PDB file of C-alpha atoms and ligand atoms in Angstrom:
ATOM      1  CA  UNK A   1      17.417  22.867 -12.080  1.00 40.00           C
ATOM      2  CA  UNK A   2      17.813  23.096  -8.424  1.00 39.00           C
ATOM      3  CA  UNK A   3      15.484  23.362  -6.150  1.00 40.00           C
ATOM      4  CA  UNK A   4      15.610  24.880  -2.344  1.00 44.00           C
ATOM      5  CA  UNK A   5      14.145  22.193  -0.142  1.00 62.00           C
ATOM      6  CA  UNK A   6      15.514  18.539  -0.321  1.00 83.00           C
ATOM      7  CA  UNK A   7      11.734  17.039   1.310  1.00 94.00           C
ATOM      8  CA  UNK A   8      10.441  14.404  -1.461  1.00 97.00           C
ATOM      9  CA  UNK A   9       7.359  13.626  -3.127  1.00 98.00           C
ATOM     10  CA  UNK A  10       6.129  10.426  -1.609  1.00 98.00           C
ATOM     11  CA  UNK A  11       3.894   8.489  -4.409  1.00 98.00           C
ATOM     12  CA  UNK A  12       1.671   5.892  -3.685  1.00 98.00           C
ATOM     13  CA  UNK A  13       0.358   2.902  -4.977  1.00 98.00           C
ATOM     14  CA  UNK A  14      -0.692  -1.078  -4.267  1.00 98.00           C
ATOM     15  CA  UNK A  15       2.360  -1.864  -6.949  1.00 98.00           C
ATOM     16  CA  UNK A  16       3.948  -0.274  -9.941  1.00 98.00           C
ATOM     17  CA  UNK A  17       1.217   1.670 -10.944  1.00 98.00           C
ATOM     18  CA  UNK A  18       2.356   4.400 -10.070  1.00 98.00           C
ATOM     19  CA  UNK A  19       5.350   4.569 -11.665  1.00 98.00           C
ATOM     20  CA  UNK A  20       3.274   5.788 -14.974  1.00 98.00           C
ATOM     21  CA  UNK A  21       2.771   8.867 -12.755  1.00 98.00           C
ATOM     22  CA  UNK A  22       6.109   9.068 -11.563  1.00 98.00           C
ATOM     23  CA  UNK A  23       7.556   9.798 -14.991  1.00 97.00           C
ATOM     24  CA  UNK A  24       5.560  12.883 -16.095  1.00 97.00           C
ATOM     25  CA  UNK A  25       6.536  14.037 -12.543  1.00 97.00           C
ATOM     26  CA  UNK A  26      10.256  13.309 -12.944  1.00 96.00           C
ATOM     27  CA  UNK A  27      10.179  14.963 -16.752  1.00 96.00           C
ATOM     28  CA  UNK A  28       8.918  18.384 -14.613  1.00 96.00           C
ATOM     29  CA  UNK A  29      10.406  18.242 -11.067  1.00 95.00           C
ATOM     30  CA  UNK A  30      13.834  16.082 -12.253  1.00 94.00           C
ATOM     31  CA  UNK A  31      15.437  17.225  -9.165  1.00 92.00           C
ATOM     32  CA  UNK A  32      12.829  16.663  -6.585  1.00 95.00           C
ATOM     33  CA  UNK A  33      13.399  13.588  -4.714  1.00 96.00           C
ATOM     34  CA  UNK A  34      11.505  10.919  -4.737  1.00 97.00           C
ATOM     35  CA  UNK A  35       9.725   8.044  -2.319  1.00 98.00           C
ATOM     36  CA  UNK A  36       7.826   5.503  -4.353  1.00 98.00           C
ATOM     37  CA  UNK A  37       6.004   3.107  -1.944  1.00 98.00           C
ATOM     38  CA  UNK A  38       4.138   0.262  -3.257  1.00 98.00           C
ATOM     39  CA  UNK A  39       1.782  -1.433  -0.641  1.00 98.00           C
ATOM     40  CA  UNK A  40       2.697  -4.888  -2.620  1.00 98.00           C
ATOM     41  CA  UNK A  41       1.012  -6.418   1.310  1.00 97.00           C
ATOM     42  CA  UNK A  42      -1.890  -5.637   0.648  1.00 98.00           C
ATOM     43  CA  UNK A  43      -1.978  -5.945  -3.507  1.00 98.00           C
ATOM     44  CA  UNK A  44      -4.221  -6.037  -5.224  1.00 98.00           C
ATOM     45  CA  UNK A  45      -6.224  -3.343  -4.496  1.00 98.00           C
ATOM     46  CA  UNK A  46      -9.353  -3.593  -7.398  1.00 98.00           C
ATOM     47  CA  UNK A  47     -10.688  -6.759  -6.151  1.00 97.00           C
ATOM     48  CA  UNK A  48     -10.782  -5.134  -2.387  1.00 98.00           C
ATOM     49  CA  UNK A  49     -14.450  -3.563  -0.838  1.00 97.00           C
ATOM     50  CA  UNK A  50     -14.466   0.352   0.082  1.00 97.00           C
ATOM     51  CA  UNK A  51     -14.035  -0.812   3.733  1.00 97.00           C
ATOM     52  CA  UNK A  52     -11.267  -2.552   3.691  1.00 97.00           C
ATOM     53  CA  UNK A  53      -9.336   0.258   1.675  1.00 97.00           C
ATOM     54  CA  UNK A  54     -10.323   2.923   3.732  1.00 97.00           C
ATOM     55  CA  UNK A  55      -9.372   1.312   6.207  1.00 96.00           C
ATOM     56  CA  UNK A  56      -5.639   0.643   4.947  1.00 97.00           C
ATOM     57  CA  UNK A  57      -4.766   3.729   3.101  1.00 98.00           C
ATOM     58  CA  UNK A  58      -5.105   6.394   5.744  1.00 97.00           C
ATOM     59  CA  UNK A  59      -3.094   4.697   8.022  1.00 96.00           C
ATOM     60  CA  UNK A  60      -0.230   3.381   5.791  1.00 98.00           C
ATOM     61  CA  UNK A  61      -0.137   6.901   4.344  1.00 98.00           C
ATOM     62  CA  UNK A  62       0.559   8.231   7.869  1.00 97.00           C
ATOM     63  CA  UNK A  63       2.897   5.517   8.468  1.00 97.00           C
ATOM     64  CA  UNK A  64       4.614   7.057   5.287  1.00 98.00           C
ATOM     65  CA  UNK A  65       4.525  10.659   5.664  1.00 98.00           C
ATOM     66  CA  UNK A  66       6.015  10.088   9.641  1.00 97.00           C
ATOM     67  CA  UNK A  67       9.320   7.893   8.589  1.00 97.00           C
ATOM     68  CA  UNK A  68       9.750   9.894   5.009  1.00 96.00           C
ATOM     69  CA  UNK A  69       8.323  13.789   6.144  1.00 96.00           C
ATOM     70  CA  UNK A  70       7.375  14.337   2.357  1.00 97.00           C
ATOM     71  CA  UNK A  71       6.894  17.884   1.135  1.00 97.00           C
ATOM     72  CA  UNK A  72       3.964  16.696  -0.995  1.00 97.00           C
ATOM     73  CA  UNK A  73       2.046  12.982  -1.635  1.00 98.00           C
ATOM     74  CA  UNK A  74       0.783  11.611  -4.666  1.00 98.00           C
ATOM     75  CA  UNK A  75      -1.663   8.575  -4.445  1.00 98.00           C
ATOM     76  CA  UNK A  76      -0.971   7.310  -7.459  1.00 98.00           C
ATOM     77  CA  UNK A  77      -3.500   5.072  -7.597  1.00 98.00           C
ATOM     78  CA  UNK A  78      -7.347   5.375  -8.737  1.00 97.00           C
ATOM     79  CA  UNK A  79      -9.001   2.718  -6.868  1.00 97.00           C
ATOM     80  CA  UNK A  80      -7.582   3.754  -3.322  1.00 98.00           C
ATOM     81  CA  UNK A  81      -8.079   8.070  -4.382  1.00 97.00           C
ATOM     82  CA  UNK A  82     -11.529   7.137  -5.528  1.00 96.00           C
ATOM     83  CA  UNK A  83     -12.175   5.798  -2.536  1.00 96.00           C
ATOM     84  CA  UNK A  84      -9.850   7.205   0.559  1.00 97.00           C
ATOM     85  CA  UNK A  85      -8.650  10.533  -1.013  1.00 96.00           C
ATOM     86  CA  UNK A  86     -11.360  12.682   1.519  1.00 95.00           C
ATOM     87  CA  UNK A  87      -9.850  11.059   4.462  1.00 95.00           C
ATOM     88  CA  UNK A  88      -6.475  10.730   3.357  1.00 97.00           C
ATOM     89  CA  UNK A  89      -6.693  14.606   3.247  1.00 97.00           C
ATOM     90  CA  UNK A  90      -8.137  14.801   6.665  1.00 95.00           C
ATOM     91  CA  UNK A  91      -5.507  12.592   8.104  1.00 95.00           C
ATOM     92  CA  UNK A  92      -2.377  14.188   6.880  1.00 96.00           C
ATOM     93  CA  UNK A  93      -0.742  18.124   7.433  1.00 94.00           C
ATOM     94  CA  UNK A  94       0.775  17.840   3.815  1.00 97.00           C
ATOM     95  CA  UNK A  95      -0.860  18.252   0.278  1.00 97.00           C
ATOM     96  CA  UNK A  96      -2.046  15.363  -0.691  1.00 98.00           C
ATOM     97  CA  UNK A  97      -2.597  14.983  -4.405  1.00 98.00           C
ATOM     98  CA  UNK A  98      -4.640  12.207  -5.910  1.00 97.00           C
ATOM     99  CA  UNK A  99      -5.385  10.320  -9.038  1.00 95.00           C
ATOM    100  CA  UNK A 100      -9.079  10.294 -10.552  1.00 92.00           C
ATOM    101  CA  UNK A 101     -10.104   8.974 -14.110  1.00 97.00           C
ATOM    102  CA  UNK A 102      -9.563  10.997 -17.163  1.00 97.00           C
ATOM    103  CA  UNK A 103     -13.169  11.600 -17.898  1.00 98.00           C
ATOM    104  CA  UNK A 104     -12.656  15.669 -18.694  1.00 97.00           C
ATOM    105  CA  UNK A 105      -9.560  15.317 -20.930  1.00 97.00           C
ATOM    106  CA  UNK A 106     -11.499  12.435 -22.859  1.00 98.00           C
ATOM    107  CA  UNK A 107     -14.894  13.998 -22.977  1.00 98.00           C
ATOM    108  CA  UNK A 108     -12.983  16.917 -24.570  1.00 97.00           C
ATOM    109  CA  UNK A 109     -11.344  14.575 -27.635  1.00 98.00           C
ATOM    110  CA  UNK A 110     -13.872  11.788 -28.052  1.00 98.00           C
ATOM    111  CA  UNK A 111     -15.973  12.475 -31.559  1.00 98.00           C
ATOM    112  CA  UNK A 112     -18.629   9.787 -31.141  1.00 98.00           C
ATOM    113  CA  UNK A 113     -19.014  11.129 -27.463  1.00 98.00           C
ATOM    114  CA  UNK A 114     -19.193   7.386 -26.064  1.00 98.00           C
ATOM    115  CA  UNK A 115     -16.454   6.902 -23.500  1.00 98.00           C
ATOM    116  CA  UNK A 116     -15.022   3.687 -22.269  1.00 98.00           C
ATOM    117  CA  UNK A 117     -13.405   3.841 -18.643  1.00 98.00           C
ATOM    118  CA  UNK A 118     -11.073   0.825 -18.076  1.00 98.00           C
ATOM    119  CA  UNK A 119     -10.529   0.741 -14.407  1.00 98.00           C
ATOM    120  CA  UNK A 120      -9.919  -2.012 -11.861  1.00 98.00           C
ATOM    121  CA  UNK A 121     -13.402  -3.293 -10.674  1.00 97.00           C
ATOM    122  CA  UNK A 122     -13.533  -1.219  -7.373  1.00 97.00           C
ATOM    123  CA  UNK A 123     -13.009   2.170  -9.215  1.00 97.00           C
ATOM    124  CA  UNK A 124     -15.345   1.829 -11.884  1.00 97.00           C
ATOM    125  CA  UNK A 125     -18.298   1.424  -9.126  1.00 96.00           C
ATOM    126  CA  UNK A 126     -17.683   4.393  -7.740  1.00 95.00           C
ATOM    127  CA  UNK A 127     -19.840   7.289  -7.098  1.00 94.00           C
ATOM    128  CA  UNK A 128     -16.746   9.559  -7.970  1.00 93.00           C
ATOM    129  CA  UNK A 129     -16.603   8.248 -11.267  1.00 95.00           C
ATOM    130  CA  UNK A 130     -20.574   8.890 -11.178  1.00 96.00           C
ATOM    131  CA  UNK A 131     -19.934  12.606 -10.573  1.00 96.00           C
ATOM    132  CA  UNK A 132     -17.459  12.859 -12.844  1.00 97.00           C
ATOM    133  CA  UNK A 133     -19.270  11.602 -15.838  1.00 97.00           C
ATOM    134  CA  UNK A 134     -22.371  14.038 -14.712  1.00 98.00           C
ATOM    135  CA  UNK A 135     -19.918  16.931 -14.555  1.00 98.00           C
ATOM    136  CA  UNK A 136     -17.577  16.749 -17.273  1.00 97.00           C
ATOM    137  CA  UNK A 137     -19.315  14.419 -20.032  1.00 98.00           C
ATOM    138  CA  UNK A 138     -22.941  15.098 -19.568  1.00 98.00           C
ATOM    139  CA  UNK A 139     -23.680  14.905 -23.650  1.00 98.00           C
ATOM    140  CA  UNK A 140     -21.528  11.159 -23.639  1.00 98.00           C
ATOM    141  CA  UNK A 141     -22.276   8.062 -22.737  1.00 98.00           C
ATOM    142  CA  UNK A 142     -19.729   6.573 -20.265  1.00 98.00           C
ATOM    143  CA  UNK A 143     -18.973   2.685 -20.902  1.00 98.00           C
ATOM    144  CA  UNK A 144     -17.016   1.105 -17.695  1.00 98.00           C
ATOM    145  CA  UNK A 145     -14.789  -2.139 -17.253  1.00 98.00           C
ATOM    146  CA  UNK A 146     -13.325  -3.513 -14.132  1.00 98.00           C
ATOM    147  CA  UNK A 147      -9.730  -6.023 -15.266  1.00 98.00           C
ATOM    148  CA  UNK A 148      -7.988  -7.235 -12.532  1.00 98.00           C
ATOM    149  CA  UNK A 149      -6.106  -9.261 -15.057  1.00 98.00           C
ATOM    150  CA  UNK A 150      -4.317  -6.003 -16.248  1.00 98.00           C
ATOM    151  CA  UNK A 151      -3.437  -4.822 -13.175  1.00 98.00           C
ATOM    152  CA  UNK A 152      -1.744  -8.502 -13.012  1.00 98.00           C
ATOM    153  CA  UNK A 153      -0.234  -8.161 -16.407  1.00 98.00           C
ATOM    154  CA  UNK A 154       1.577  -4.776 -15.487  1.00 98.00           C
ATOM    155  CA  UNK A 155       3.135  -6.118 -13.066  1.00 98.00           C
ATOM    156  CA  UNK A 156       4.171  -9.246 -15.382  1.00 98.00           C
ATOM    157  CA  UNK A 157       5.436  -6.916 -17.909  1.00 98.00           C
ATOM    158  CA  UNK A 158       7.796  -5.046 -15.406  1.00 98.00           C
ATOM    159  CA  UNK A 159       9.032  -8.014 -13.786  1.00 97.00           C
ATOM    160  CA  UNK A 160      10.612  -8.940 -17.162  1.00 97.00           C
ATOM    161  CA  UNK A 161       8.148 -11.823 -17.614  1.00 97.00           C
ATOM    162  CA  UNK A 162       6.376 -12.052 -21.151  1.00 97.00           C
ATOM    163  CA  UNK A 163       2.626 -11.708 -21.395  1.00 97.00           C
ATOM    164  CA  UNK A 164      -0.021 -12.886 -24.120  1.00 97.00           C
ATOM    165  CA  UNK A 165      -1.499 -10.044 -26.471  1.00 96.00           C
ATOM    166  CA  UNK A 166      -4.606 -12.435 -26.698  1.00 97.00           C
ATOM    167  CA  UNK A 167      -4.845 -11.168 -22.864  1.00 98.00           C
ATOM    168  CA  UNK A 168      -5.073  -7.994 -24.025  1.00 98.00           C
ATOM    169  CA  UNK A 169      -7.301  -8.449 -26.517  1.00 97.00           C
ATOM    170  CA  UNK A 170      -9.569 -10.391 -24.053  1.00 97.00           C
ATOM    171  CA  UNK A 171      -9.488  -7.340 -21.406  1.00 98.00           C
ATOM    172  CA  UNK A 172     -10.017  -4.552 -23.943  1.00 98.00           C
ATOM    173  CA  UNK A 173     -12.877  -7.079 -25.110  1.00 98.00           C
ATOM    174  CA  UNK A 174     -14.866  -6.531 -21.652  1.00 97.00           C
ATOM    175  CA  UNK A 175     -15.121  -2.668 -22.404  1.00 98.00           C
ATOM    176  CA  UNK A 176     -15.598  -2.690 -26.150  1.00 98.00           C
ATOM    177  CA  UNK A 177     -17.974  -5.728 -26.472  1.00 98.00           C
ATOM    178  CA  UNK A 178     -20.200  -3.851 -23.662  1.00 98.00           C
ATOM    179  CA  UNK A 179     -23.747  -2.309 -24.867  1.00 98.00           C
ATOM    180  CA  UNK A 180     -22.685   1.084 -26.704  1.00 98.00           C
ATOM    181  CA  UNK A 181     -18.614  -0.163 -26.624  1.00 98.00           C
ATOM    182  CA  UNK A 182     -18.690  -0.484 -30.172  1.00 98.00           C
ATOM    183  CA  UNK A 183     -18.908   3.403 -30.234  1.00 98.00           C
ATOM    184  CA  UNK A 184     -16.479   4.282 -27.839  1.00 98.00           C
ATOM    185  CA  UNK A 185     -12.970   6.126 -29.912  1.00 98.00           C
ATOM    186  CA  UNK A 186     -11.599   7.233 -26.433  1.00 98.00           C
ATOM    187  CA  UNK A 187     -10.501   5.151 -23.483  1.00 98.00           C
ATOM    188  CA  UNK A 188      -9.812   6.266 -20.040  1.00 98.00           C
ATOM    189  CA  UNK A 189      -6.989   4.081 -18.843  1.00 98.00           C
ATOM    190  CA  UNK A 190      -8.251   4.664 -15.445  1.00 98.00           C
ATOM    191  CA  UNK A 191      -6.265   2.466 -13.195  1.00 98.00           C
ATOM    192  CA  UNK A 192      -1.970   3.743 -13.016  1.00 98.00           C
ATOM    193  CA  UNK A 193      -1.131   0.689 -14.239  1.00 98.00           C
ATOM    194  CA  UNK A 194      -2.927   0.420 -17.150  1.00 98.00           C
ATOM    195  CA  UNK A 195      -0.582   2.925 -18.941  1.00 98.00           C
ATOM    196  CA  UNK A 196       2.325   1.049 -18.503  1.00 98.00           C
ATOM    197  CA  UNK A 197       0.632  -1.288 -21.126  1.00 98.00           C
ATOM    198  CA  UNK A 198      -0.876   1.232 -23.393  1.00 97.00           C
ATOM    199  CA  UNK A 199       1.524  -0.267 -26.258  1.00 97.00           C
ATOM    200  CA  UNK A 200       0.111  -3.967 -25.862  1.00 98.00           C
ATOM    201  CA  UNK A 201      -3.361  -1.988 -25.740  1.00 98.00           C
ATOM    202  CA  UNK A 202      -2.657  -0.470 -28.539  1.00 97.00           C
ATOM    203  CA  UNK A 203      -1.377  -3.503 -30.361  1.00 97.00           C
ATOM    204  CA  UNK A 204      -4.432  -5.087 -29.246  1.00 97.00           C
ATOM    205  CA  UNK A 205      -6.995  -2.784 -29.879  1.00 97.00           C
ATOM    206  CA  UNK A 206      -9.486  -3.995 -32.936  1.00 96.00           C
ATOM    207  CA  UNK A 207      -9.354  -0.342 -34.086  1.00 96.00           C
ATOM    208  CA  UNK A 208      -8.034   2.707 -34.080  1.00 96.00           C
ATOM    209  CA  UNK A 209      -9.005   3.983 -29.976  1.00 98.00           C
ATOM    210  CA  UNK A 210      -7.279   7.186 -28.381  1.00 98.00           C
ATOM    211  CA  UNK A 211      -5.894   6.193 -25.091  1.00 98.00           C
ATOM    212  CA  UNK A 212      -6.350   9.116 -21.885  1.00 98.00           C
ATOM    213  CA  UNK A 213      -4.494   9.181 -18.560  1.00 98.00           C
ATOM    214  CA  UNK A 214      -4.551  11.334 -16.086  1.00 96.00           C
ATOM    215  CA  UNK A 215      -0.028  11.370 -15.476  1.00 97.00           C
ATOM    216  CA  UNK A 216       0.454  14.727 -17.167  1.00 96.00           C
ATOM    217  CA  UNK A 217      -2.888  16.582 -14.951  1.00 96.00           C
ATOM    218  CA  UNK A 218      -1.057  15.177 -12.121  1.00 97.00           C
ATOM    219  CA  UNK A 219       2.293  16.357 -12.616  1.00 98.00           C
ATOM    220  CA  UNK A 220       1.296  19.624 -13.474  1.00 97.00           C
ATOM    221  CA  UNK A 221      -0.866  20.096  -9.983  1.00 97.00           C
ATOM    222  CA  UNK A 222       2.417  18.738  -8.143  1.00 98.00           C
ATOM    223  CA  UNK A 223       4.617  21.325  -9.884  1.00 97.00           C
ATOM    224  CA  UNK A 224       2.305  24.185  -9.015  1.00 97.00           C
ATOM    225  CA  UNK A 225       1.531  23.064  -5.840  1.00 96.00           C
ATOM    226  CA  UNK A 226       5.439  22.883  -4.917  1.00 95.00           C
ATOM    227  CA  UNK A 227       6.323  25.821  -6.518  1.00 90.00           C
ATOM    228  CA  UNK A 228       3.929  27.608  -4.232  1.00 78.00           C
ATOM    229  CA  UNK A 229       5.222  25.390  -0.926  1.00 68.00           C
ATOM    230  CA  UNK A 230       9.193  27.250  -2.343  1.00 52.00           C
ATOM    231  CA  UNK A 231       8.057  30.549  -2.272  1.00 48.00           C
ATOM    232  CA  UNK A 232       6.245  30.328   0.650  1.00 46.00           C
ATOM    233  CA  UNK A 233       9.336  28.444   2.509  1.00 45.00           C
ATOM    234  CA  UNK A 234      11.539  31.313   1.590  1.00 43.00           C
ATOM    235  CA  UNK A 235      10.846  32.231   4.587  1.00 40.00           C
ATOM    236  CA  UNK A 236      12.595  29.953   7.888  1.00 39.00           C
ATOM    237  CA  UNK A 237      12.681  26.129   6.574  1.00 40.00           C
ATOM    238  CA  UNK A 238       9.458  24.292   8.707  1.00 38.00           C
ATOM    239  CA  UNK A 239      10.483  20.674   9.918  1.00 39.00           C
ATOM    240  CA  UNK A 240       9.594  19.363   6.838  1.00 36.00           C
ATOM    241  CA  UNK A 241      11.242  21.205   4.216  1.00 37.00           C
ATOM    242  CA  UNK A 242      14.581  18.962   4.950  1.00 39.00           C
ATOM    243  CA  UNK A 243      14.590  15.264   3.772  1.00 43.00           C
ATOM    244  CA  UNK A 244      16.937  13.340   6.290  1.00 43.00           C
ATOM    245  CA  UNK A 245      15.471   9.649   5.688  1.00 47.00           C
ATOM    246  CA  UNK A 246      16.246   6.695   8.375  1.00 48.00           C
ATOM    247  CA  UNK A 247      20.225   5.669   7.310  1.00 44.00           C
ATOM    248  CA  UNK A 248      21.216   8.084   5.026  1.00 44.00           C
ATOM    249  CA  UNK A 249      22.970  11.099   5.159  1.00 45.00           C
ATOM    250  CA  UNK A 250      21.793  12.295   1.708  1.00 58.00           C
ATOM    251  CA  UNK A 251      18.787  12.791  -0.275  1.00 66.00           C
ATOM    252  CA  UNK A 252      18.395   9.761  -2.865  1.00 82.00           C
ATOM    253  CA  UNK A 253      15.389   7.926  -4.408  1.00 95.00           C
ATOM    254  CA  UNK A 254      13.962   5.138  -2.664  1.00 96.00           C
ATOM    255  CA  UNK A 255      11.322   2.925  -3.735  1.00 98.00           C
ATOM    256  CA  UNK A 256       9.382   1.103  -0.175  1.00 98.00           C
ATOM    257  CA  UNK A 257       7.799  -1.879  -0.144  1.00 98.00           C
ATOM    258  CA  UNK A 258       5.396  -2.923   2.721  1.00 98.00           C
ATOM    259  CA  UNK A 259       6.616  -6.310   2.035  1.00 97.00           C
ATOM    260  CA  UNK A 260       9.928  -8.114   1.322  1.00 94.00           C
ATOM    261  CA  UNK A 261       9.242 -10.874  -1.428  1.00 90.00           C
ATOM    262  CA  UNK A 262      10.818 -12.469  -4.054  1.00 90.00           C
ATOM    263  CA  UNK A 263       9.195 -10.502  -6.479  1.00 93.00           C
ATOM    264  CA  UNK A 264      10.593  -7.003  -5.323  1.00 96.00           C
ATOM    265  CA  UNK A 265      13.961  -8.734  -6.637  1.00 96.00           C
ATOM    266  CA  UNK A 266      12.258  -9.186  -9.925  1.00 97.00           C
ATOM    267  CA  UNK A 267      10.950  -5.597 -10.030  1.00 98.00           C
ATOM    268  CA  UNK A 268      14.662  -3.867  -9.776  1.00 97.00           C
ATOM    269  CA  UNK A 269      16.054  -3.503 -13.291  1.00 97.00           C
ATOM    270  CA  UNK A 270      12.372  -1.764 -13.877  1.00 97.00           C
ATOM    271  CA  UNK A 271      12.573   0.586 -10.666  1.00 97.00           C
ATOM    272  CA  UNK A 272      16.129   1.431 -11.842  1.00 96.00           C
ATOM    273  CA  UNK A 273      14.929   2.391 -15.209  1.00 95.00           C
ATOM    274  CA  UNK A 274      12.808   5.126 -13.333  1.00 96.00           C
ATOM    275  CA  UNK A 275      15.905   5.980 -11.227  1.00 94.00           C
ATOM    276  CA  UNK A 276      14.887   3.815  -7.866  1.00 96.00           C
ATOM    277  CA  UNK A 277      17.715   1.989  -7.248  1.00 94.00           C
ATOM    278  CA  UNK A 278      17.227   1.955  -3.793  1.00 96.00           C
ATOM    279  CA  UNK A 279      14.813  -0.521  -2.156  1.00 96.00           C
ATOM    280  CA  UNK A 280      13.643  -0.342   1.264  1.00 96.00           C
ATOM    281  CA  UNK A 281      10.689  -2.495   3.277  1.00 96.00           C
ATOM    282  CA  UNK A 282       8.304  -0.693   5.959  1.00 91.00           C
TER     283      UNK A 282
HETATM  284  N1  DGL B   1      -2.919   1.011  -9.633  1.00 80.28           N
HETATM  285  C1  DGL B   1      -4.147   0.964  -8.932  1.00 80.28           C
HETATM  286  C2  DGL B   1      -5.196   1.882  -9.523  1.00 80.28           C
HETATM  287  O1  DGL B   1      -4.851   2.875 -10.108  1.00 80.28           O
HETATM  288  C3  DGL B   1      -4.723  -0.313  -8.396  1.00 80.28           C
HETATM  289  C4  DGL B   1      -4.302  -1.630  -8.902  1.00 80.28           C
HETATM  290  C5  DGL B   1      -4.719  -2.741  -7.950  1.00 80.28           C
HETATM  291  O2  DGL B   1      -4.046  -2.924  -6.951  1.00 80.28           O
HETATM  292  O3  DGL B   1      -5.761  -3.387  -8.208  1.00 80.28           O
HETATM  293  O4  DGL B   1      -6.365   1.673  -9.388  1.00 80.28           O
END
């Protein structure tokens, strides 16, 4: 498949989280190109207050969508769309998709209508996740779990290091060992990089749980959303409908970093296995 503008999808995330939204996205749009920028400065994000995240997204998005001129951006990331999706949106001219917990797609599967949300600490307090539950899983009861340790462990697993499954055990422990958790059949993996390890949760799991994310929503709201952006672009290209990024000629995938560590080294045979071979620092 082709498609008539060469202007990328930026995604968005504190680290490699949101490369578990980047696949779905690839399997539908496989010849979009792609920006994945991981704010690895200011990782982690979970353990962060609102303030200090709405106070970093907006303007490292903006930062983004000047030097990259996206057609469309992703956050890919629940704690910082939970919080700084409203002004994210008010800040930038381009669509600006973002990444909210599961709760409808699990509310519509779960039998014993209890619900765990496994999130990083920050999400899970949310009033979003609040109005969510209200809206969309009024008749369950909605268990919640902050884990910074999995957001750690993600990150672990795609730097090629090996992790403990007792650490996985241990997390999933927080949620199902909490008052009603030994009802919940249905998890929300509500933080992107949670579903990067749904195989160790799986593996880890004392019983048989069905695992939600919200990858596939996502990908399907980018495709439409593009798709509509095409046909209306028939028309005269606008400024942004042609990628030219700083030092290339070409259109390619590029994961950004806001930092240049070791650990970026460490990430590459992962970003290569979702096609970013390319690695660039802000
Ligand atoms: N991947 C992010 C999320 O979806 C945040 C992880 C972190 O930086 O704590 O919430």
């Amino acid at each position: 498949m082709t498609t008539p503008t060469t202007a990328p999808i930026l995604l968005f995330d504190s680290g490699v989280g949101g490369l578990s939204v980047l696949a779905p996205i690839r399997t539908r749009l496989p010849a979009r190109p792609v920006v994945y920028a991981a704010d690895n400065a200011g990782f982690p994000y979970g353990t962060k207050t609102e303030a200090e995240i709405a106070a970093r997204v907006p303007a490292l998005l903006g930062r983004l969508v000047e030097r990259y001129r996206p057609a469309l951006v992703v956050i890919a990331c629940n704690t910082a769309s939970t919080i700084a999706l409203h002004s994210v949106r008010a800040a930038l001219d381009v669509p600006v998709v973002g990444t909210v917990p599961a709760i409808k797609p699990a509310a519509a599967l779960s039998v014993t209508r209890v619900i765990g949300v496994l999130g990083t600490a920050a999400t899970v307090r949310q009033p979003y996740v609040d109005r969510l539950a209200a809206e969309f899983a009024a008749d369950c009861t909605v268990v919640r779990h902050g884990s910074a340790r999995l957001v750690e462990l993600a990150e672990a697993k795609l730097r090629g290091e090996a992790t403990d499954p007792a650490d996985y055990a241990r997390e999933l422990g927080g949620l199902l060992d909490a008052p009603h958790g030994d009802r919940i059949d249905t998890v929300v993996l509500a933080c992107t990089h949670f579903p990067l390890l749904a195989a160790e949760l799986a593996a880890a799991a004392p019983r048989p749980l069905m695992f939600v994310d919200g990858g596939e929503g996502i990908a399907h709201r980018v495709a439409y959303l593009l798709s509509n952006t095409v046909a209306a672009s028939a028309a005269p290209a606008g400024p942004r409908a042609v990628f030219n990024p700083p030092g290339a000629g070409e259109a390619v995938d590029r994961a950004v970093f806001t930092r240049a560590d070791r650990a970026v080294d460490a990430l590459r045979p992962a970003l290569h296995s979702f096609g970013l071979d390319a690695i660039e620092f802000l």
